[in-house]
Short mmCIF file of C-alpha atoms in Angstrom, two decimals:
data_model
loop_
_atom_site.label_atom_id
_atom_site.label_comp_id
_atom_site.label_asym_id
_atom_site.label_seq_id
_atom_site.Cartn_x
_atom_site.Cartn_y
_atom_site.Cartn_z
CA MET A 1 35.33 14.81 -3.29
CA SER A 2 32.88 16.47 -1.55
CA PRO A 3 32.32 15.90 2.68
CA LEU A 4 28.94 13.23 3.19
CA ARG A 5 26.19 15.42 4.59
CA ARG A 6 24.13 15.31 7.60
CA ALA A 7 20.39 14.61 6.85
CA ALA A 8 17.33 14.31 9.64
CA PHE A 9 15.30 10.94 9.40
CA LEU A 10 11.69 11.97 10.10
CA ASP A 11 8.97 9.29 10.59
CA ARG A 12 5.72 10.89 8.93
CA ASP A 13 2.93 9.76 11.17
CA GLY A 14 2.89 10.37 14.59
CA THR A 15 5.98 13.11 13.96
CA LEU A 16 4.93 15.01 10.67
CA ILE A 17 1.71 14.44 10.88
CA GLU A 18 -1.62 13.26 12.78
CA ASP A 19 -1.53 9.57 12.58
CA ALA A 20 -5.05 8.73 10.96
CA HIS A 21 -3.73 5.08 10.83
CA TYR A 22 -3.48 3.65 7.23
CA LEU A 23 -3.80 7.39 5.88
CA ALA A 24 -5.62 7.07 2.10
CA ASP A 25 -7.36 10.65 2.02
CA PRO A 26 -4.92 13.16 1.53
CA ASN A 27 -7.55 15.82 2.94
CA LEU A 28 -6.85 14.29 6.05
CA VAL A 29 -3.59 15.19 6.34
CA ARG A 30 -2.95 17.40 9.61
CA LEU A 31 0.49 18.69 10.21
CA LEU A 32 1.27 18.67 13.65
CA PRO A 33 2.03 22.12 15.76
CA ASP A 34 5.96 22.29 15.85
CA ALA A 35 6.32 20.31 12.68
CA ALA A 36 6.51 23.16 9.71
CA ALA A 37 8.78 25.43 12.23
CA SER A 38 11.21 22.22 12.77
CA VAL A 39 11.77 21.22 8.80
CA LEU A 40 12.12 24.59 7.85
CA ARG A 41 14.56 24.55 10.61
CA LEU A 42 16.76 22.01 8.82
CA ASN A 43 16.48 23.63 5.29
CA ALA A 44 18.37 27.07 6.60
CA ALA A 45 21.01 25.05 8.43
CA GLY A 46 21.25 23.19 5.26
CA ILE A 47 20.10 19.56 6.89
CA LEU A 48 18.15 17.44 4.46
CA ALA A 49 14.85 16.82 5.77
CA ILE A 50 13.45 13.05 4.66
CA VAL A 51 11.03 11.20 5.65
CA VAL A 52 11.46 7.58 6.03
CA THR A 53 7.77 5.61 7.21
CA ASN A 54 6.20 2.20 7.03
CA GLN A 55 3.12 1.80 4.97
CA SER A 56 2.12 -1.81 5.53
CA GLY A 57 -1.09 -0.67 4.43
CA ILE A 58 -0.40 -1.02 1.30
CA ALA A 59 0.75 -4.49 1.37
CA GLN A 60 -2.16 -5.53 3.48
CA GLY A 61 -5.18 -4.00 0.97
CA LEU A 62 -5.98 -0.64 3.10
CA LEU A 63 -4.57 1.95 0.49
CA THR A 64 -2.92 1.96 -2.75
CA ALA A 65 0.59 3.56 -3.92
CA ALA A 66 -1.08 5.90 -5.35
CA GLN A 67 -3.37 7.06 -2.22
CA TYR A 68 0.36 6.97 -0.61
CA GLU A 69 1.69 9.39 -3.42
CA ALA A 70 -1.40 11.71 -3.07
CA THR A 71 -0.91 11.86 0.59
CA ARG A 72 2.78 12.33 0.71
CA ASP A 73 2.24 15.03 -2.30
CA ARG A 74 -0.74 16.68 0.69
CA LEU A 75 2.90 16.64 3.37
CA ASP A 76 4.33 18.60 0.60
CA GLY A 77 1.76 20.98 0.16
CA LEU A 78 1.33 21.75 3.46
CA LEU A 79 4.92 21.84 4.39
CA ALA A 80 5.51 24.66 1.25
CA GLY A 81 3.03 27.04 2.20
CA HIS A 82 5.08 27.55 5.64
CA GLY A 83 8.56 27.63 3.49
CA ALA A 84 9.41 24.46 4.69
CA ARG A 85 10.45 21.73 1.97
CA LEU A 86 11.61 17.97 2.92
CA ASP A 87 14.03 16.86 0.50
CA ALA A 88 13.53 13.16 -0.30
CA SER A 89 10.64 10.74 1.30
CA TYR A 90 11.15 6.67 1.41
CA HIS A 91 8.59 4.69 2.44
CA CYS A 92 8.22 0.71 2.82
CA PRO A 93 4.91 -1.13 1.55
CA HIS A 94 5.81 -4.14 2.87
CA HIS A 95 3.54 -6.22 5.68
CA PRO A 96 5.98 -9.24 6.92
CA ALA A 97 2.65 -11.51 7.17
CA VAL A 98 1.46 -9.98 3.28
CA SER A 99 4.38 -9.81 1.70
CA GLY A 100 7.18 -11.69 3.54
CA PRO A 101 10.41 -10.20 5.50
CA CYS A 102 12.05 -7.19 3.81
CA ASP A 103 15.04 -4.83 5.33
CA CYS A 104 13.30 -2.03 4.45
CA ARG A 105 10.48 -2.16 7.22
CA LYS A 106 11.68 -0.03 10.17
CA PRO A 107 13.63 -1.06 12.30
CA GLY A 108 15.16 -2.41 9.86
CA THR A 109 17.78 -0.24 7.64
CA GLY A 110 17.49 -0.73 4.34
CA MET A 111 15.57 2.94 3.34
CA TYR A 112 18.07 4.81 5.76
CA HIS A 113 21.11 2.52 3.53
CA ARG A 114 19.19 3.85 0.28
CA ALA A 115 19.12 7.58 1.10
CA SER A 116 22.83 7.41 2.07
CA GLN A 117 23.78 5.95 -1.27
CA ASP A 118 21.08 8.38 -2.90
CA HIS A 119 21.95 11.87 -1.72
CA ASP A 120 26.15 11.04 0.12
CA ILE A 121 23.95 10.71 3.95
CA ASP A 122 26.80 10.37 6.20
CA LEU A 123 24.82 8.14 8.50
CA ALA A 124 26.82 8.24 11.45
CA ARG A 125 26.26 12.33 11.76
CA SER A 126 22.46 12.15 11.16
CA LEU A 127 19.38 12.43 13.31
CA TYR A 128 16.94 9.47 13.74
CA VAL A 129 13.66 10.89 14.67
CA GLY A 130 9.56 9.40 15.44
CA ASP A 131 6.81 8.41 17.69
CA ARG A 132 7.80 4.81 17.76
CA PHE A 133 10.90 3.26 18.75
CA ARG A 134 11.42 1.32 16.03
CA ASP A 135 12.14 5.08 14.36
CA VAL A 136 15.43 5.50 16.73
CA ALA A 137 16.24 1.97 16.36
CA PRO A 138 17.84 2.01 13.25
CA GLY A 139 20.19 5.18 14.73
CA LEU A 140 21.00 3.04 17.62
CA GLU A 141 22.69 0.93 14.75
CA LEU A 142 23.82 3.74 12.26
CA GLY A 143 25.06 5.70 14.91
CA GLY A 144 24.08 9.60 14.48
CA LEU A 145 20.92 11.29 17.53
CA ALA A 146 18.29 9.08 18.07
CA ARG A 147 15.36 10.71 19.63
CA LEU A 148 11.95 9.33 20.68
CA VAL A 149 9.29 12.04 20.33
CA ARG A 150 5.88 11.45 22.37
CA SER A 151 2.70 11.25 20.10
CA ALA A 152 -0.91 10.08 21.21
CA SER A 153 -0.02 6.59 19.12
CA THR A 154 3.44 6.17 21.39
CA PRO A 155 2.45 3.16 23.30
CA GLU A 156 3.80 3.96 26.61
CA ASP A 157 6.56 1.42 27.36
CA GLU A 158 7.97 2.38 24.22
CA LEU A 159 8.29 5.68 26.06
CA GLU A 160 9.85 4.31 29.30
CA ARG A 161 12.25 2.48 27.49
CA ALA A 162 12.90 5.09 25.33
CA ARG A 163 13.43 7.78 28.73
CA HIS A 164 14.93 4.82 30.51
CA ALA A 165 17.92 5.16 27.38
CA GLY A 166 18.02 8.78 27.44
CA LEU A 167 16.88 9.00 23.31
CA ALA A 168 13.21 10.68 24.34
CA GLY A 169 12.72 14.32 23.39
CA GLU A 170 10.63 16.67 24.35
CA SER A 171 9.36 17.90 20.94
CA LEU A 172 10.19 17.52 17.60
CA ALA A 173 11.11 21.19 17.79
CA ALA A 174 13.37 20.64 21.02
CA VAL A 175 15.17 17.71 18.80
CA ILE A 176 15.91 19.50 15.53
CA GLY A 177 17.30 22.34 18.43
CA GLU A 178 19.45 19.86 20.09
CA PHE A 179 20.23 17.93 16.28
CA LEU A 180 21.34 21.18 15.15
CA GLY A 181 23.21 22.14 18.37
CA THR A 182 26.04 19.24 17.44
CA SER A 183 28.99 19.71 16.06
CA GLY A 184 29.08 19.87 12.43
CA ALA A 185 26.06 21.31 11.40
#
């Protein structure tokens, strides 16, 4: 049996792309400055680059599943234009007030467990990064390196909580560098 792989679990909105709040139009997908280079660096190191994103706008009727897929395809295309690729994307279409509780909505760990099964991932040796505390909380439960990177949408109290817990990262590029510098890369 081959060893389990490492992955970088990346939040989408506010981490890889500008947070447009309930993004339904693929023409509005805008890569953040260090996103493509960071994903390319993961690709070059043989680390799986996996998007894990809450998309409650689907349950709320603010966008359709097809619109989400179109924005996902646009992100993939923009990254490909820089030679970078995502190995997988997982999304939670639920909203507790509309569709009830689920195990996939972050900070739940359902999407991470599904990715682990689909791609033979060692969750305890992986990276969990995003611009909200709910993006890094799964890393605290599952192990690995958890880092919050600030975006325009990051609430100040969540940033302070991450700083206090030693979980704040300077940027996506810096966090990727830190992760690649850990053993087993």
